[in-house]
Amino acid sequence: MLAEQLSRLAMEYTYERAKPFTNSKFGDFVRRDIAVEAKNLLTFRSVDLKVRASVGQGVWASVPWLAFFDPLITETATKGFYVVYLINPDEQTITLSMNQGTTAIYNDFGQTRGRDVLKRRARDMADRVPEFAKHFSEAPINLGSIAGLPAGYEAGHSFGKTYTAGMFTDDILQADLHQMLRAYEALVNRGGTTPSEVMQEEANGRDIDETRRYVLSCRIERSAKVRKEVLKAKPPICECCGLDPKRDYGFNGPAYETPLDVHHAAPLHGLSEGETRRYKVPDDFMVLCPTCHRMIHKIDSPSDLSKLKHMVRFQIAREVFYPIR
DNA sequence: TCGCGTTAAGATGATCGGCG
DNA sequence: CGCCGATCATCTTAACGCGA
């Protein structure tokens, strides 16, 4: 049971940490057993989250953790935002937290300013899903360490709940976790840490619901994971105007690096919040050149390829001067 | 197996507040 | 005003795990 395992982690960590890091059985227990148990709790959820637990790499971490990543946002604890259990081995407490990748922010802003950035974003995140945040606490957390990363976790904490090791049941843990994962999903759907001015601007003039759908759609399209999968399944040629970077520009790199966009063509319109099937590769996608991609977002139905094709005029000239095959 | 990711600790650099 | 030491942030290093 995850509650027992997390309690054990909190209670035994200080003792285990005194032993060598290499080949630590306790380390294996955290990385493997705890992660597997956590993964099992997700069986009936349809958004496929990546689960990972860590006690450090090469060196013992001050604050071990168990995290849930949405692949659209991040797959590592260093960037993006995610749900995580953070362990304070001193006080033997476990904090379920909506938190953020610290390292990426530190790299961008340095530690001091980075912490301010993390704090600000943490508040923004809580404000974006107020109906979930109110079930948890927005009070600052204490992880009992002065090291740089834990300080970042403390700053990046948006909302959550702290348990004392051995003093909570699995039922409570699971109920809270599911609530937190629903909050995570909602946050992803509503733009995450993207400031709302930016979202408004990108979606130029659409209402808030449309803006959110548009931002989610962009996130899907820009996700490195999705892009890779789509370009594996489809040829690197613009499906609308036929632009072929290889033929037209002599582009010779791998398909993944082709200067074409992946367009998420399944309308998210009918997709209400809480509905979890977000995309299907490759059916929901088109490969488009940047210009056609922009254009298809300007017509009424961003999934209507034939309409867009009818709008292309330069293609005729193209076919005269550079006949395809 | 190899390069990249993750971590803490040690080294270096920047800033600040006396104090002569 | 310039020097000294303290303090804090940042950079670098070393160690290892992990996925391709």
XYZ file of C-alpha atoms (C1' of nucleotides) in Angstrom:
365
model
C 0.000 0.000 0.000
C 1.345 3.358 -1.010
C 0.586 5.020 2.337
C 2.732 2.499 4.178
C 5.516 2.699 1.643
C 5.689 6.478 1.738
C 5.659 6.362 5.526
C 8.526 3.897 5.479
C 10.415 6.145 3.092
C 9.954 9.133 5.398
C 10.879 7.249 8.559
C 13.866 5.276 7.329
C 15.416 7.751 4.908
C 17.763 9.504 7.343
C 19.141 6.148 8.506
C 19.483 4.714 4.988
C 21.059 7.875 3.690
C 24.081 7.313 5.920
C 24.881 4.169 3.915
C 26.598 4.183 0.496
C 24.399 5.363 -2.364
C 25.629 2.829 -4.881
C 23.581 -0.387 -4.957
C 21.379 0.716 -2.098
C 18.491 -1.730 -1.632
C 16.494 1.069 -0.102
C 17.129 3.108 -3.243
C 15.743 0.257 -5.342
C 12.720 0.045 -3.080
C 11.928 3.700 -3.690
C 12.721 3.823 -7.404
C 10.993 0.561 -8.251
C 8.534 -0.650 -5.604
C 7.066 2.724 -4.729
C 6.831 3.772 -8.367
C 5.081 0.520 -9.319
C 2.592 0.821 -6.487
C 1.841 4.420 -7.453
C 1.439 3.458 -11.107
C -1.079 0.783 -10.110
C -3.289 3.421 -8.562
C -3.648 5.041 -11.978
C -5.040 1.994 -13.768
C -8.491 3.415 -14.230
C -7.452 6.851 -15.340
C -7.399 7.506 -19.047
C -4.717 10.198 -19.177
C -1.515 8.250 -19.197
C 0.784 9.754 -16.604
C 4.419 8.940 -16.170
C 5.345 7.977 -12.621
C 8.805 8.296 -11.184
C 10.373 8.131 -7.725
C 13.893 9.252 -6.869
C 16.332 9.342 -3.979
C 18.924 11.217 -6.022
C 21.413 10.230 -8.681
C 24.929 9.486 -7.636
C 24.381 11.450 -4.447
C 21.553 11.101 -1.956
C 18.927 13.794 -2.456
C 17.982 15.832 0.602
C 14.344 15.457 -0.297
C 13.325 12.197 -1.995
C 10.196 12.358 -4.116
C 7.508 10.463 -6.003
C 6.131 12.354 -8.987
C 3.388 12.139 -11.628
C 4.143 13.721 -14.993
C 1.744 14.526 -17.825
C 3.845 13.848 -20.947
C 2.279 16.885 -22.626
C 3.874 19.075 -19.983
C 7.012 17.289 -18.881
C 8.624 13.928 -18.309
C 11.230 15.073 -15.834
C 11.247 16.757 -12.442
C 13.523 19.488 -13.760
C 10.947 21.340 -15.822
C 7.253 22.013 -16.329
C 4.735 21.417 -13.564
C 3.568 18.200 -11.985
C 2.079 16.456 -8.964
C 4.624 15.199 -6.456
C 4.990 13.676 -2.993
C 7.919 15.411 -1.275
C 9.475 13.800 1.774
C 10.832 15.741 4.737
C 13.023 13.123 6.425
C 13.717 15.326 9.469
C 10.132 15.800 10.486
C 9.073 12.561 8.808
C 6.338 14.246 6.874
C 5.062 13.670 3.354
C 3.660 16.523 1.309
C 1.391 15.992 -1.679
C 2.150 19.019 -3.823
C 1.228 20.701 -7.072
C 4.746 21.737 -7.905
C 7.149 22.821 -10.651
C 10.449 21.921 -12.213
C 13.083 23.834 -10.317
C 16.225 23.259 -12.339
C 14.959 24.755 -15.607
C 13.909 27.933 -13.792
C 17.225 28.125 -11.933
C 19.071 27.839 -15.218
C 17.031 30.663 -16.709
C 16.896 33.074 -13.781
C 19.501 31.973 -11.222
C 18.584 30.721 -7.781
C 17.513 33.934 -6.073
C 15.342 35.371 -8.803
C 14.343 31.876 -9.825
C 12.703 31.299 -6.471
C 10.632 34.444 -6.917
C 9.582 33.261 -10.350
C 8.605 29.879 -8.913
C 6.567 31.535 -6.170
C 4.740 33.735 -8.607
C 3.929 30.874 -10.914
C 2.811 28.758 -7.992
C 0.229 31.404 -7.103
C -0.866 31.680 -10.732
C -1.382 27.939 -10.913
C -3.516 27.897 -7.771
C -5.546 30.822 -9.077
C -6.216 29.023 -12.318
C -7.864 26.032 -10.635
C -9.411 27.658 -7.565
C -12.157 25.081 -7.148
C -9.511 22.378 -6.700
C -6.999 24.425 -4.762
C -9.571 25.162 -2.085
C -9.645 21.479 -1.102
C -5.961 21.763 -0.277
C -3.729 24.190 1.573
C -1.875 27.035 -0.080
C 0.316 27.611 2.981
C 4.087 27.404 2.449
C 5.700 24.044 3.089
C 8.855 23.115 4.970
C 11.101 20.380 3.636
C 13.770 20.621 6.309
C 16.719 21.208 4.004
C 18.799 24.195 3.011
C 20.000 22.665 -0.271
C 19.173 24.485 -3.505
C 16.679 22.078 -5.019
C 14.523 21.628 -1.920
C 14.411 25.413 -1.581
C 13.071 25.421 -5.122
C 10.458 22.795 -4.277
C 9.351 24.962 -1.369
C 9.105 28.021 -3.590
C 7.390 26.109 -6.407
C 4.708 24.622 -4.166
C 1.320 25.783 -5.354
C -1.106 23.914 -3.128
C -1.212 20.578 -1.388
C -1.489 18.638 1.833
C 1.019 17.389 4.373
C 0.766 14.058 6.185
C 2.760 12.735 9.126
C 4.393 9.378 8.423
C 2.378 6.480 9.776
C -0.543 8.723 10.707
C -2.769 8.461 7.641
C -4.714 5.749 5.846
C -4.447 4.557 2.296
C -8.059 5.572 1.668
C -7.299 9.168 2.495
C -4.116 9.134 0.502
C -5.875 7.779 -2.569
C -8.815 10.144 -2.341
C -6.490 13.134 -2.045
C -4.280 11.898 -4.851
C -7.186 11.498 -7.235
C -8.440 14.935 -6.377
C -4.959 16.312 -6.994
C -4.640 14.511 -10.323
C -7.978 15.943 -11.406
C -6.617 19.358 -10.518
C -3.532 18.601 -12.598
C -5.653 17.661 -15.579
C -7.723 20.813 -15.236
C -4.596 22.903 -14.965
C -3.166 21.388 -18.129
C -6.433 22.097 -19.932
C -6.459 25.688 -18.768
C -2.965 26.601 -19.844
C -0.834 25.698 -16.830
C 1.719 28.368 -16.071
C 1.195 30.234 -19.331
C 0.177 33.785 -18.403
C -3.347 34.572 -19.551
C -2.289 37.654 -21.563
C -0.080 35.412 -23.650
C -2.868 32.914 -24.171
C -5.284 35.685 -25.142
C -2.835 37.116 -27.587
C -2.085 33.795 -29.220
C -5.731 32.997 -29.569
C -6.407 36.546 -30.773
C -9.819 37.577 -29.668
C -11.542 34.306 -29.011
C -13.474 33.765 -25.798
C -11.930 32.136 -22.754
C -13.132 28.604 -23.517
C -11.879 28.781 -27.070
C -8.631 30.268 -25.864
C -8.117 27.351 -23.507
C -8.871 24.813 -26.181
C -6.556 26.597 -28.562
C -3.747 26.654 -26.014
C -4.201 22.971 -25.238
C -4.177 22.255 -28.937
C -0.926 24.197 -29.352
C 0.564 22.351 -26.427
C -0.278 19.044 -28.030
C 1.182 20.129 -31.369
C 4.381 21.403 -29.816
C 4.920 18.454 -27.533
C 8.182 16.871 -28.642
C 6.794 13.435 -27.901
C 3.713 13.895 -30.085
C 5.673 15.498 -32.903
C 8.084 12.605 -32.997
C 5.315 10.019 -33.097
C 3.403 11.813 -35.850
C 6.431 12.295 -38.073
C 7.256 8.663 -37.652
C 3.805 7.721 -38.925
C 3.409 10.281 -41.722
C 5.642 11.433 -44.573
C 7.397 14.790 -44.074
C 5.440 16.594 -46.811
C 2.851 19.368 -46.371
C -0.522 17.659 -46.744
C -2.085 20.816 -48.093
C 0.271 22.451 -50.606
C 2.621 19.537 -51.104
C 5.722 21.389 -49.990
C 8.462 18.835 -49.647
C 11.484 20.175 -47.763
C 13.633 17.433 -49.162
C 12.799 18.141 -52.795
C 12.101 21.863 -52.577
C 14.911 22.916 -50.266
C 17.278 19.989 -50.419
C 16.646 19.395 -46.741
C 18.452 16.256 -45.705
C 17.994 15.958 -41.956
C 15.978 13.305 -40.162
C 12.182 13.424 -40.437
C 11.921 14.642 -36.872
C 13.834 17.810 -37.736
C 11.871 18.642 -40.853
C 10.835 22.317 -40.967
C 7.179 21.291 -41.065
C 4.562 21.614 -38.331
C 2.411 18.974 -36.833
C -1.186 20.220 -36.779
C -3.650 18.888 -34.231
C -6.712 18.561 -36.429
C -9.252 16.909 -34.152
C -11.410 19.754 -32.918
C -11.331 20.058 -29.162
C -14.685 21.811 -29.386
C -16.804 18.922 -28.268
C -14.205 17.985 -25.755
C -15.415 19.257 -22.433
C -13.238 19.483 -19.393
C -12.897 16.193 -17.610
C -13.010 14.320 -20.847
C -9.643 12.742 -21.065
C -9.018 11.411 -24.532
C -7.002 14.267 -25.890
C -5.427 13.019 -29.075
C -4.767 9.984 -31.151
C -1.619 9.483 -33.216
C -1.585 9.771 -36.155
C -5.329 10.023 -36.971
C -5.853 13.372 -35.271
C -2.899 15.040 -36.945
C -1.861 16.635 -40.216
C 1.635 17.464 -41.347
C 1.594 21.039 -42.668
C 4.137 23.630 -43.697
C 4.194 26.641 -41.348
C 2.235 28.819 -43.762
C -0.569 26.346 -44.375
C -0.604 25.689 -40.658
C -1.209 29.342 -39.880
C -3.813 29.534 -42.604
C -5.804 26.548 -41.432
C -6.105 28.199 -38.033
C -7.664 31.203 -39.752
C -10.525 29.320 -41.382
C -13.649 28.300 -39.503
C -12.877 24.630 -39.182
C -9.238 23.891 -38.400
C -9.711 20.292 -39.445
C -11.081 20.948 -42.950
C -8.143 20.093 -45.167
C -10.063 20.047 -48.451
C -11.334 23.568 -47.871
C -7.821 24.777 -47.263
C -6.575 22.954 -50.338
C -9.109 24.802 -52.467
C -7.766 28.086 -51.195
C -4.203 27.455 -52.313
C -3.460 29.249 -55.587
C 0.277 29.162 -55.938
C 0.143 25.413 -56.182
C -0.867 25.648 -59.834
C 2.290 27.572 -60.628
C 4.256 25.115 -58.599
C 2.955 22.223 -60.617
C 3.830 23.923 -63.877
C 7.361 24.795 -62.927
C 8.206 21.899 -60.665
C 5.978 19.040 -61.706
C 5.705 16.504 -58.930
C 7.376 13.309 -60.090
C 27.825 1.133 -23.925
C 27.592 6.089 -24.128
C 25.863 10.460 -23.524
C 22.611 12.948 -21.006
C 20.112 13.957 -16.608
C 20.111 14.595 -11.692
C 22.197 15.682 -7.397
C 25.171 17.798 -3.544
C 29.410 19.816 -2.364
C 33.259 22.511 -3.089
C 35.243 26.652 -5.532
C 34.634 31.080 -7.147
C 32.481 35.496 -7.561
C 29.517 39.457 -6.025
C 27.775 42.363 -2.532
C 27.460 44.636 1.790
C 28.480 46.672 6.193
C 31.549 48.250 9.248
C 35.856 50.621 10.540
C 40.105 53.073 10.493
C 37.375 56.591 0.732
C 39.406 52.202 0.562
C 40.155 47.928 2.805
C 38.666 43.666 5.186
C 35.916 39.976 6.281
C 31.417 37.892 6.158
C 27.695 36.253 3.661
C 25.203 34.713 -0.009
C 24.555 33.439 -4.899
C 26.343 31.151 -8.745
C 29.386 28.152 -11.257
C 31.952 23.963 -11.595
C 32.897 19.417 -10.462
C 32.297 14.694 -9.347
C 29.504 10.889 -8.957
C 26.368 8.018 -10.498
C 21.613 6.294 -12.802
C 19.133 5.585 -16.808
C 17.306 5.226 -21.465
C 18.415 4.822 -26.376
